[in-house]
Coordinates of C-alpha atoms in Angstrom, one line a residue:
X295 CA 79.8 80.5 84.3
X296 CA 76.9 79.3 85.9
X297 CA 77.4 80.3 89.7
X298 CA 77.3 83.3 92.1
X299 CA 78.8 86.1 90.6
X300 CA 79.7 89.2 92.2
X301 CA 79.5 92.9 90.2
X302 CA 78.3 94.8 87.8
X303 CA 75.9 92.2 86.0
X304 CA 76.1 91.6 82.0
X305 CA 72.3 91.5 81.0
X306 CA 73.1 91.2 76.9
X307 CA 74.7 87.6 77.0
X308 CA 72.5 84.5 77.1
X309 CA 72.7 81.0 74.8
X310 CA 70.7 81.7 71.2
X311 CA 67.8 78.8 72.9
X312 CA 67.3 80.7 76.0
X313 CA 65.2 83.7 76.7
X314 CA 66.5 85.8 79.6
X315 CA 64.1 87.9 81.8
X316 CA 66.7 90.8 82.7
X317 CA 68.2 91.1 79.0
X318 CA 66.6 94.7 77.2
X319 CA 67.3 96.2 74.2
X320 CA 69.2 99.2 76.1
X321 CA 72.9 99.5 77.2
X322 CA 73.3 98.5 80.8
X323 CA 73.6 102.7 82.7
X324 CA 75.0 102.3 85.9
X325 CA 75.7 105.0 89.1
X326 CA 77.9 103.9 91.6
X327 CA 78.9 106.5 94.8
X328 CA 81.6 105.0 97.4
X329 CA 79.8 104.0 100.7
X330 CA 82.5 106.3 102.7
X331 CA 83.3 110.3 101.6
X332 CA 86.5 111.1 103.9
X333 CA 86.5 115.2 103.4
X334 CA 90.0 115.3 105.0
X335 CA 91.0 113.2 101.7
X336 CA 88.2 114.6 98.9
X337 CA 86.2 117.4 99.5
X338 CA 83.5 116.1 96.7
X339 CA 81.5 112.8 96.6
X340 CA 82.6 111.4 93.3
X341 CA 79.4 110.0 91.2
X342 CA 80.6 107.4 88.4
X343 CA 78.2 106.7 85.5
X344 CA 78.8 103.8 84.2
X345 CA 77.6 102.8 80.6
X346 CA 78.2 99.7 78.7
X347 CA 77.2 97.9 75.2
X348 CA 76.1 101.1 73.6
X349 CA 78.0 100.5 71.1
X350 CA 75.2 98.0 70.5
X351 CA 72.2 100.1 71.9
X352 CA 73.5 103.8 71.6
X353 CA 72.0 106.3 73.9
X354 CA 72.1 109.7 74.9
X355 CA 71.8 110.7 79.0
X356 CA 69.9 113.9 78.9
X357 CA 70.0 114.9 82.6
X358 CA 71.3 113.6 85.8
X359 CA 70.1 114.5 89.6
X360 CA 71.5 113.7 92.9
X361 CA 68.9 113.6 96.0
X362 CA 70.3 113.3 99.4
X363 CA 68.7 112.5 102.9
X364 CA 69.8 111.7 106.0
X365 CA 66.4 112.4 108.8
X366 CA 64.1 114.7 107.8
X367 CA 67.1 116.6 105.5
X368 CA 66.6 116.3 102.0
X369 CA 68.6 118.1 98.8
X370 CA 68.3 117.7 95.8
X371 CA 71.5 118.6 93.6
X372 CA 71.6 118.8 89.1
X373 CA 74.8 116.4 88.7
X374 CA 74.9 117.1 84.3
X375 CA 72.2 118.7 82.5
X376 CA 74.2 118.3 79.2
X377 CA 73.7 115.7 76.6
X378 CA 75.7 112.7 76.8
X379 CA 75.9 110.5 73.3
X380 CA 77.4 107.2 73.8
X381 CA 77.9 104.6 71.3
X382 CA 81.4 103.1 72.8
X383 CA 81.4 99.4 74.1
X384 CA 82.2 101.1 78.0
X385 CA 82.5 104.6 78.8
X386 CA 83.0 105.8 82.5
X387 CA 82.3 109.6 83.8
X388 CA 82.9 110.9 86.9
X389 CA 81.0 113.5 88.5
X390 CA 81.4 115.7 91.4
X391 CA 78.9 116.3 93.8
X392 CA 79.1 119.8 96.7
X393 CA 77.8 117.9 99.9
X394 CA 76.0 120.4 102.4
X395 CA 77.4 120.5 105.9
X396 CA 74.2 119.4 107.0
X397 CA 75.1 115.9 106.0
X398 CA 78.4 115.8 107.4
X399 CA 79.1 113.1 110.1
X400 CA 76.3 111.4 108.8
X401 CA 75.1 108.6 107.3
X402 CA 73.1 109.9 103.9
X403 CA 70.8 107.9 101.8
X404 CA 71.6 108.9 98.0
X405 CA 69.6 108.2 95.0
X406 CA 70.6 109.1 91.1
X407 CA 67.7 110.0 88.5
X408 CA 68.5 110.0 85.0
X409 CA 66.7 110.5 81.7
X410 CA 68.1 108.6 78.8
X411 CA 67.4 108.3 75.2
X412 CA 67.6 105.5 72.9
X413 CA 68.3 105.7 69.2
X414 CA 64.4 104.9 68.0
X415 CA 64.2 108.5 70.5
X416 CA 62.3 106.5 73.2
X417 CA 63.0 108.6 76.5
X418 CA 63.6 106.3 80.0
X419 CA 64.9 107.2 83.5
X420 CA 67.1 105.1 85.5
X421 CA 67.0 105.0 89.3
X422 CA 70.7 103.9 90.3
X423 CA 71.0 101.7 87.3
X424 CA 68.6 100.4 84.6
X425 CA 68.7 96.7 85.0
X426 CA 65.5 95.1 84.6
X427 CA 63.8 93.7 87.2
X428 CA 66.5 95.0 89.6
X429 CA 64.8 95.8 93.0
X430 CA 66.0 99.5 94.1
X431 CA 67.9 99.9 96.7
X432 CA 69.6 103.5 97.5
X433 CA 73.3 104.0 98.5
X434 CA 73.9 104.6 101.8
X435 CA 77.4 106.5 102.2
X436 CA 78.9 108.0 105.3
X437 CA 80.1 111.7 105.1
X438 CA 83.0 112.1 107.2
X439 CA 84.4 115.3 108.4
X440 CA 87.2 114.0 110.9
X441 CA 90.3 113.5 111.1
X442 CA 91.7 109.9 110.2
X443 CA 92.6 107.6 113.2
X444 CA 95.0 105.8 111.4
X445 CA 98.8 106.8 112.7
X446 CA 101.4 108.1 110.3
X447 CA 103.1 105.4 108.2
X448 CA 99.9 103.2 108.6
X449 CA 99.0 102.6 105.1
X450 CA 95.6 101.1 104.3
X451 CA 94.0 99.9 100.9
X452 CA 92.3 96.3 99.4
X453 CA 94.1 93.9 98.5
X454 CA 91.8 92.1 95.9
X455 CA 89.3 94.6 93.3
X456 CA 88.5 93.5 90.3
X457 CA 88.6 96.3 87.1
X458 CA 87.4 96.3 84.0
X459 CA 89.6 94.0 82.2
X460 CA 86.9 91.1 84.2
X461 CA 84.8 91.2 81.9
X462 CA 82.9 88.2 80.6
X463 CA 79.3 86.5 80.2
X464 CA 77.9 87.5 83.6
X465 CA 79.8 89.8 85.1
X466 CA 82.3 93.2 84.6
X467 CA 84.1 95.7 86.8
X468 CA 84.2 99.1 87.0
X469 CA 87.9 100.8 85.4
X470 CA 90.8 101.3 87.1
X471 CA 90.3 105.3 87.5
X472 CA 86.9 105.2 88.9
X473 CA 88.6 102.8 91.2
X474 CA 91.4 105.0 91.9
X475 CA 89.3 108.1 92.7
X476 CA 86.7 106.0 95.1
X477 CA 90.1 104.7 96.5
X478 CA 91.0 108.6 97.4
X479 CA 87.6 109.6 98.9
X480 CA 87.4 106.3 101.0
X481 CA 90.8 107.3 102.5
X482 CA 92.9 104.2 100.8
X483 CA 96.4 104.6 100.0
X484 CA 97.0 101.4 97.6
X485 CA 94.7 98.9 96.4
X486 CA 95.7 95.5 94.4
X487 CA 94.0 95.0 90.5
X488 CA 93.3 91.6 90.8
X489 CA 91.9 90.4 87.4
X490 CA 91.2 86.7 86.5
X491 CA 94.1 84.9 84.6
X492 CA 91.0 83.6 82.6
X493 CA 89.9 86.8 81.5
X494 CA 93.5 88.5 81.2
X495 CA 93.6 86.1 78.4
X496 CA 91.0 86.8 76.2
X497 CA 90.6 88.6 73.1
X498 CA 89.4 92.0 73.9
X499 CA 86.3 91.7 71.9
X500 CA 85.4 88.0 72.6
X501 CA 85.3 86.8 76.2
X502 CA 85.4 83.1 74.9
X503 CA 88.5 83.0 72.4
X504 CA 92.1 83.2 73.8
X505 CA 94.7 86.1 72.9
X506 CA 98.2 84.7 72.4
X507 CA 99.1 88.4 72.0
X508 CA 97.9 89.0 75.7
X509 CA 96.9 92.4 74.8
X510 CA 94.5 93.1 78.0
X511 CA 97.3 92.1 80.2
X512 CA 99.7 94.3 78.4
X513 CA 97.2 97.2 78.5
X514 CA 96.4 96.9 82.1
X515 CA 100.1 96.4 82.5
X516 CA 100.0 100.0 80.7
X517 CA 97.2 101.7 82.2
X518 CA 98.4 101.1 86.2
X519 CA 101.5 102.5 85.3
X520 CA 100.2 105.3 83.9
X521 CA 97.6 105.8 86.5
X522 CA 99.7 104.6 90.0
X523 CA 100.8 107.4 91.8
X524 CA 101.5 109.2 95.6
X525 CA 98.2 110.1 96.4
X526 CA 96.9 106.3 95.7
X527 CA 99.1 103.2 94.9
X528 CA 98.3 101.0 92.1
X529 CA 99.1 97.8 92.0
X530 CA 99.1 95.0 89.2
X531 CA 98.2 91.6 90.4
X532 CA 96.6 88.7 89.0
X533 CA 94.0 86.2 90.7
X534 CA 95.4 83.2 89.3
X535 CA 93.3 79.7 89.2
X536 CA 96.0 77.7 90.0
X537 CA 96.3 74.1 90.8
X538 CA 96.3 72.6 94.2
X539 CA 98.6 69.3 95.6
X540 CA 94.9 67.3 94.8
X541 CA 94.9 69.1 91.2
X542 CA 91.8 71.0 92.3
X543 CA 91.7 74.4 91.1
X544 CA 92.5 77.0 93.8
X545 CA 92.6 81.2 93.3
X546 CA 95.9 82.8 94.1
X547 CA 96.8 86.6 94.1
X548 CA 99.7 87.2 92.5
X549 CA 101.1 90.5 93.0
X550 CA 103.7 92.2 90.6
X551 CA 105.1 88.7 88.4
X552 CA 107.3 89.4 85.7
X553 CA 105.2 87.6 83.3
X554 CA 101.5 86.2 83.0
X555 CA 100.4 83.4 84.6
X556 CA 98.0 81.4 82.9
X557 CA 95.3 80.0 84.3
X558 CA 91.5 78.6 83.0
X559 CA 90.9 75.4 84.5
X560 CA 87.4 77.3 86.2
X561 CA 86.9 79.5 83.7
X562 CA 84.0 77.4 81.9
X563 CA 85.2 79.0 79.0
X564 CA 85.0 75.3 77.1
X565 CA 83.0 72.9 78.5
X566 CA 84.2 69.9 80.5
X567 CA 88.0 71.2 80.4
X568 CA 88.4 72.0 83.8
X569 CA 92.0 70.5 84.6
X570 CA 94.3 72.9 86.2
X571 CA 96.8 74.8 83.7
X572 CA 99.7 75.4 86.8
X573 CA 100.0 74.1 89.6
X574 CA 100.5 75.6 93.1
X575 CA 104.2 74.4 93.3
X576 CA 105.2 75.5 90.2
X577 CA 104.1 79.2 90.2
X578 CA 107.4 80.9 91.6
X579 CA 109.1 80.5 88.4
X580 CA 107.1 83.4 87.5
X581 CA 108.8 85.8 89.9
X582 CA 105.6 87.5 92.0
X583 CA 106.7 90.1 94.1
X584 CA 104.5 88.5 96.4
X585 CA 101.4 85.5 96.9
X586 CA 98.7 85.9 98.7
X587 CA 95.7 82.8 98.9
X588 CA 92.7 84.6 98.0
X589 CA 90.0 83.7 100.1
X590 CA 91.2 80.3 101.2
X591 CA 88.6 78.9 103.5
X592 CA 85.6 80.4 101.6
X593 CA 83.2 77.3 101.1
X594 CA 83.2 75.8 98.2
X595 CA 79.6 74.1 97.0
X596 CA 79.4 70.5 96.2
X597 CA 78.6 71.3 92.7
X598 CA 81.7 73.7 92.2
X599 CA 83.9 70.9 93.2
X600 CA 82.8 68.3 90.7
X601 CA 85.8 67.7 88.2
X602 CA 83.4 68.3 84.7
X603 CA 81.9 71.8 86.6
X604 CA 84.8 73.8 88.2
X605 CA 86.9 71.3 89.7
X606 CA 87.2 74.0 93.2
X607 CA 88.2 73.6 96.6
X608 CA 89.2 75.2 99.8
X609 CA 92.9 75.8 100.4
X610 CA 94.4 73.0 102.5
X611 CA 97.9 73.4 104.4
X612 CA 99.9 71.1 101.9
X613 CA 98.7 73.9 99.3
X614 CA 100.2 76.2 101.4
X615 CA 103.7 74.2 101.9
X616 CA 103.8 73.7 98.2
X617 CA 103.7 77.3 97.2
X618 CA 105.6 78.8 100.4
X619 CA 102.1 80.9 100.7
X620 CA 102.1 82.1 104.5
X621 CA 99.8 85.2 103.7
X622 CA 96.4 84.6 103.5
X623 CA 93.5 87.1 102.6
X624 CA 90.6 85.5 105.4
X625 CA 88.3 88.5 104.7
X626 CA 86.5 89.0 101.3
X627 CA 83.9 91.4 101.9
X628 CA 81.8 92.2 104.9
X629 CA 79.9 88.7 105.9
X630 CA 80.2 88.1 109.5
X631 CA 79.8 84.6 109.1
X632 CA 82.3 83.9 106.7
X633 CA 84.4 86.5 108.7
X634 CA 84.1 84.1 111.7
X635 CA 84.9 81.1 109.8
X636 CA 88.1 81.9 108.7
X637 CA 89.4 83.6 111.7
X638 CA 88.5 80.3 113.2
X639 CA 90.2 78.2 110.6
X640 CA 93.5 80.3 111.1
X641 CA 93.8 80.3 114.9
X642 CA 93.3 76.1 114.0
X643 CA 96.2 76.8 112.2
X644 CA 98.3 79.1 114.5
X645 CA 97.6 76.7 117.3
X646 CA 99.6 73.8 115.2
X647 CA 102.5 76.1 115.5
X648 CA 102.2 77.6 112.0
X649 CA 103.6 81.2 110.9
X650 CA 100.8 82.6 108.6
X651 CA 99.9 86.4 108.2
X652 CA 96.4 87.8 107.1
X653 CA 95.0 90.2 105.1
X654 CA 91.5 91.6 103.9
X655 CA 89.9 92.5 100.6
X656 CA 86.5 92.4 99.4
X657 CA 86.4 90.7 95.9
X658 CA 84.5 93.4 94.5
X659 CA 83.7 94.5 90.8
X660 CA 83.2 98.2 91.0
X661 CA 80.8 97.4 93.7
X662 CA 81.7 101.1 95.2
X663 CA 78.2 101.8 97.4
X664 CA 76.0 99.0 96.1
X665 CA 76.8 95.2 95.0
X666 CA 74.1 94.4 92.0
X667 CA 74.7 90.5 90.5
X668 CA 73.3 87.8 88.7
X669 CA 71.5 85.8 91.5
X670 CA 70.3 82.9 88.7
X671 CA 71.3 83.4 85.4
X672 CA 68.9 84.8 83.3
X673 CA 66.1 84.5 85.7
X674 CA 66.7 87.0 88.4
X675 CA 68.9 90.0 89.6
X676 CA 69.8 91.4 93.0
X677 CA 71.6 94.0 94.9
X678 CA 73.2 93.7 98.2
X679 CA 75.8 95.9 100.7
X680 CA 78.4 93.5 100.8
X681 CA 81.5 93.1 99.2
X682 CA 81.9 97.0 98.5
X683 CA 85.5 97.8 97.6
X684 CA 87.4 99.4 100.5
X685 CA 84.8 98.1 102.9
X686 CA 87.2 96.1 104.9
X687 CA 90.9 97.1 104.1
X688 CA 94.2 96.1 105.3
X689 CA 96.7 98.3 106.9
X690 CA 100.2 97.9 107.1
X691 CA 102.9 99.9 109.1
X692 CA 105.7 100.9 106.8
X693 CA 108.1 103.3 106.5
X694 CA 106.8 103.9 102.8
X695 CA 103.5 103.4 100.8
X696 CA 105.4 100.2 99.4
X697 CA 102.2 97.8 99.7
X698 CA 104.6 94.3 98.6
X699 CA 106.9 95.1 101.1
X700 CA 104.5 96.1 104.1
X701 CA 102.6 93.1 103.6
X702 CA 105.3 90.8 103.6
X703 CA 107.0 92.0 106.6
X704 CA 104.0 91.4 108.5
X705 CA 102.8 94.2 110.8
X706 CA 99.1 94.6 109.4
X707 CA 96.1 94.9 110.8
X708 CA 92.8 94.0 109.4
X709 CA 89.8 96.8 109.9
X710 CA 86.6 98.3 108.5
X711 CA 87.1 101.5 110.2
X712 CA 88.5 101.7 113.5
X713 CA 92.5 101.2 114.4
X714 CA 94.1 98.7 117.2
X715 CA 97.9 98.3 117.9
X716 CA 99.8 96.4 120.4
X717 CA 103.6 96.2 121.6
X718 CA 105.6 93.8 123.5
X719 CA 108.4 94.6 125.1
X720 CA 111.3 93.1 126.9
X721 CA 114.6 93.2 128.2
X722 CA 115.9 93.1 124.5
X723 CA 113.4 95.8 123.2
X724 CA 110.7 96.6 121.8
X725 CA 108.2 94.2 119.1
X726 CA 105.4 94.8 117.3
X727 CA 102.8 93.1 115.3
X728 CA 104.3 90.3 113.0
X729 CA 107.6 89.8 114.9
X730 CA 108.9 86.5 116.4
X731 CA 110.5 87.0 119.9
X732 CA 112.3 85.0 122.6
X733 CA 110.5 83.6 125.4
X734 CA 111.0 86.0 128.6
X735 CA 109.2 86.5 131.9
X736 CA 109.7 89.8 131.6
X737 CA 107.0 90.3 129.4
X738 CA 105.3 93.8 129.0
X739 CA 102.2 94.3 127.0
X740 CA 100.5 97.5 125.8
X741 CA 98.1 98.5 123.4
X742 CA 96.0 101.2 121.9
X743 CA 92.4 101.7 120.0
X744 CA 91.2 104.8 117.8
X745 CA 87.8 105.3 116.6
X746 CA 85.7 107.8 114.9
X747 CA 82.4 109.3 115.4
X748 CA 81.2 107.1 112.7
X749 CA 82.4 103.7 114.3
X750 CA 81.9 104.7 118.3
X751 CA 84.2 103.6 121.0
X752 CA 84.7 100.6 121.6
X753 CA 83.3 98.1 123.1
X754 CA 85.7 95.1 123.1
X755 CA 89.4 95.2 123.2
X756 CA 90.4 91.1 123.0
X757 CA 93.4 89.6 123.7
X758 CA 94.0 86.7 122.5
X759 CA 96.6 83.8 123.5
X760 CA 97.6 81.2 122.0
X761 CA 99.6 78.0 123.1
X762 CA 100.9 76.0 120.9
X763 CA 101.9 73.0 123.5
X764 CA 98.2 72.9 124.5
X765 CA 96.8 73.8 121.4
X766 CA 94.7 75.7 123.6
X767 CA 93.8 79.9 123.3
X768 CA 92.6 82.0 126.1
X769 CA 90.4 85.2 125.5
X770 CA 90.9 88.2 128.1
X771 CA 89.1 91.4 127.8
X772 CA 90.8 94.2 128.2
X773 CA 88.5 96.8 129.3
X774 CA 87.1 94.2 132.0
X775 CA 90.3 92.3 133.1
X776 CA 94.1 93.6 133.5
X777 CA 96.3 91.7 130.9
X778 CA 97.8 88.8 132.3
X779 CA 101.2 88.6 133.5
X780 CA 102.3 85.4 132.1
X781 CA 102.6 84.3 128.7
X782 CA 103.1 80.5 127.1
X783 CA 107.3 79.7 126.0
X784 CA 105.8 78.9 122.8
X785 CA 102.5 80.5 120.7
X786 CA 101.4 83.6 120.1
X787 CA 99.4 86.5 120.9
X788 CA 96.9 88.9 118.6
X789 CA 94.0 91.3 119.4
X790 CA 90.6 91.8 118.5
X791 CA 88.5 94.9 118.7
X792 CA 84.8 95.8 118.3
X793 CA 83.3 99.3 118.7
X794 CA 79.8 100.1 119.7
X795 CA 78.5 101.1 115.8
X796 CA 80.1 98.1 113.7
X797 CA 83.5 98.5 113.8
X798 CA 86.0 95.4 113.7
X799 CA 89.8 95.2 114.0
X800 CA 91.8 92.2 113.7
X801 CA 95.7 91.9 114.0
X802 CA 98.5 89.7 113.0
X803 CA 99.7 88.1 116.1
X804 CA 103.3 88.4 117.7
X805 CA 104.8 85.0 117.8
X806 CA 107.2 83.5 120.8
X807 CA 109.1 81.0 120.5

């Protein structure tokens, strides 16, 4: 693969006529801290190490310190003074880290020091990670002492993290557990393992040759079992490239089908055979629980969409027809532009009278506090704080932690902290978010908005309303204006919400007809 990847980056591959200025001699270390602790959930920030290759480069971690500062407050804490040997192809710890009260409600700066050794007994320290060439960047992770502002039976977690079992050329993701546990200190209740049907497929020990034994699928089938229970809900899914109604390759999330779908038409995994392996129409016959159209409006480049590179394209709406898709995820990680882009491409949609729900993930790889790729292979690495898992999350109201089900019956909201809710009521009851209701000039709307300390009050509160005769949506806000008192017979109505420090909600709309 030859374009942007996402997290952690693979520094030992590169062709045999190529020299690559990142690759070293040492197995990649990596430290990884979620960018939110909620002490109400965790009461310990939860440090992964990350090591991988050593079974090629064996090394030994000697020591491992934690300094903290947010202002003019600095700590400085020992995370492991014990000797570490690794010689294992990828090996996660997890450390636990006391955080002072002086940090709490506060945004801290973090940075991990560690000595390593190497087998010749060269000593090195690593700052975050030991990628060459890397610039340093320190996490930056919120210590929250409050109370969550999410109601009861509001269930939030992503909807698309990648694990381990992505592993390939360029890129890996962090295991399931260390997902699990950053999952419980960020305050998630579910999040969806969304590995590539192209890597799902491989032989464990060669990214480029097929499995017909599907043995990482059947292990990660395994190891969520194993690991899925009430305190976080794990879910099996599968980001399928799958083929679109102009045999284009799309990516579709899968959740919970009986059996593996293949799919490797972007995979570059053999030149020039970029042909879709299923299409769109086709995939029910493998009985997900439930599809979601990862990322659909995210652009596509010119040269991704040539048929010998990766033969990609945006969703269209005949995609969505042919695989009765009416879920889509419009946010994948934390760019405001891309954000705005999709929401805009979706209200295009809702104004042609169309039913479709949303949801928000983040495409991440690990990615817990920091996002370090491959920005041109072989040449250069980078780091960025976008597309951290659990930074933007979707939250469904449910009268369980049954993540399929919530999703599908519709009433979600999407947020990256703060919590927004609205009701319509009339003469035949009472509807919320993601129901479809009669026309009435009774009409009676109410909402409400929660924040923290961390997001600030908000700022906003939108109300948005759609007309589907008139194609046409109005904007009112509500903490300048009163909400109006008449409403379209046909078209819909959602919300928006902004908060003074950051904070975005989104809803799924309530639909009249």
């Amino acid at each position: 693969m030859i374009f942007p990847i996402l997290n952690y980056a693979e520094t030992h591959y590169k062709p045999s006529f190529l020299k690559s200025a990142y690759y070293r001699t040492h197995p990649e270390i990596i430290f990884d801290v979620p960018h939110t602790l909620k002490l109400q959930k965790q009461k310990e920030l939860p440090v992964f190490c990350i090591v991988k290759d050593a079974e090629k480069f064996p090394c030994t971690i000697t020591s491992i310190i934690l300094y903290l500062q947010s202002g003019s407050i600095c700590r400085k804490i020992t995370i492991s003074d014990t000797e570490i040997y690794v010689d294992k192809p990828y090996l996660a710890t997890e450390f636990a880290a006391n955080i002072p009260k002086d940090f709490f409600n506060k945004h801290v700066y973090i940075t991990v020091i560690a000595e390593y050794k190497l087998s010749n007994n060269t000593t090195h320290t690593c700052i975050n990670d030991n990628y060459r060439g890397m610039p340093y960047s320190p996490f930056r992770t919120y210590i929250c002492n409050e109370n969550d502002c999410f109601p009861q039976n509001w269930y939030k977690g992503d909807c698309h993290y990648h694990s381990n079992y992505t592993n390939d050329q360029v890129e890996f993701g962090a295991d399931i557990k260390s997902a699990k546990s950053a999952a419980k200190a960020l305050g998630l209740d579910w999040f969806f393992v969304t590995d590539h049907s192209y890597d799902l497929d491989d032989k464990e020990d060669n990214c480029l040759q097929n499995d017909p034994e599907l043995t990482k699928w059947n292990k990660l089938t395994n190891e969520i079992n194993t690991l899925s229970d009430e305190d976080v809900c794990v879910i099996l899914a599968e980001e399928v490239s799958i083929g679109s109604t102009e045999n284009k390759n799309l990516h579709l999330i899968a959740v919970r089908p009986e059996q593996f779908i293949p799919g490797y038409g972007d995979s570059a995994e053999t030149w020039g055979k970029t042909e879709p392996t299923v299409s769109i129409k086709d995939v029910e016959q493998y009985k997900p629980k439930l599809l979601i159209a990862a990322h659909p409006f995210e652009p596509v480049s010119y040269l991704q969409s040539l048929s010998f590179s990766f033969r990609r394209s945006e969703w269209k709406q005949p995609d969505f027809i042919a695989g009765n898709v009416n879920i889509l995820q419009i946010i994948n990680g934390s760019n405001k532009s891309h954000i705005n882009r999709s929401i805009k491409k979706w209200v295009d949609l809702l104004l042609k009278g169309n039913m479709y729900f949303i949801t928000a993930g983040n495409d991440a790889h690990g990615n817990f506090g920091l996002q370090r790729q491959v920005k041109l292979p072989f040449i250069q690495l980078e780091s960025k704080i976008e597309q951290l898992f659990g930074k933007w999350f979707t939250a469904f109201k449910h009268n369980s932690n049954n993540p399929a089900d919530g999703i599908r019956n519709g009433c979600m909201i999407l947020s990256n902290g703060p919590f927004l809710d609205f009701i319509l009521k009339t003469d035949t009851g009472e509807y919320e978010i993601g129901s479809t209701i009669k026309y009435s000039p009774q009409l009676d709307f109410s909402y409400c908005t929660v924040s923290t300390s961390q997001f600030g009050k908000f700022t906003k509160v939108l109300l948005y309303i759609g007309d589907t005769d008139t194609r046409k949506e109005t904007k009112v806000d509500l903490l300048k204006e009163s909400a109006p008192e008449d409403y379209p017979q046909k078209g819909y109505i959602r919300m928006e919400g902004f908060t003074e420090n950051g904070g975005r909600v989104i809803t799924n709309p309530i639909w009249i007809s």
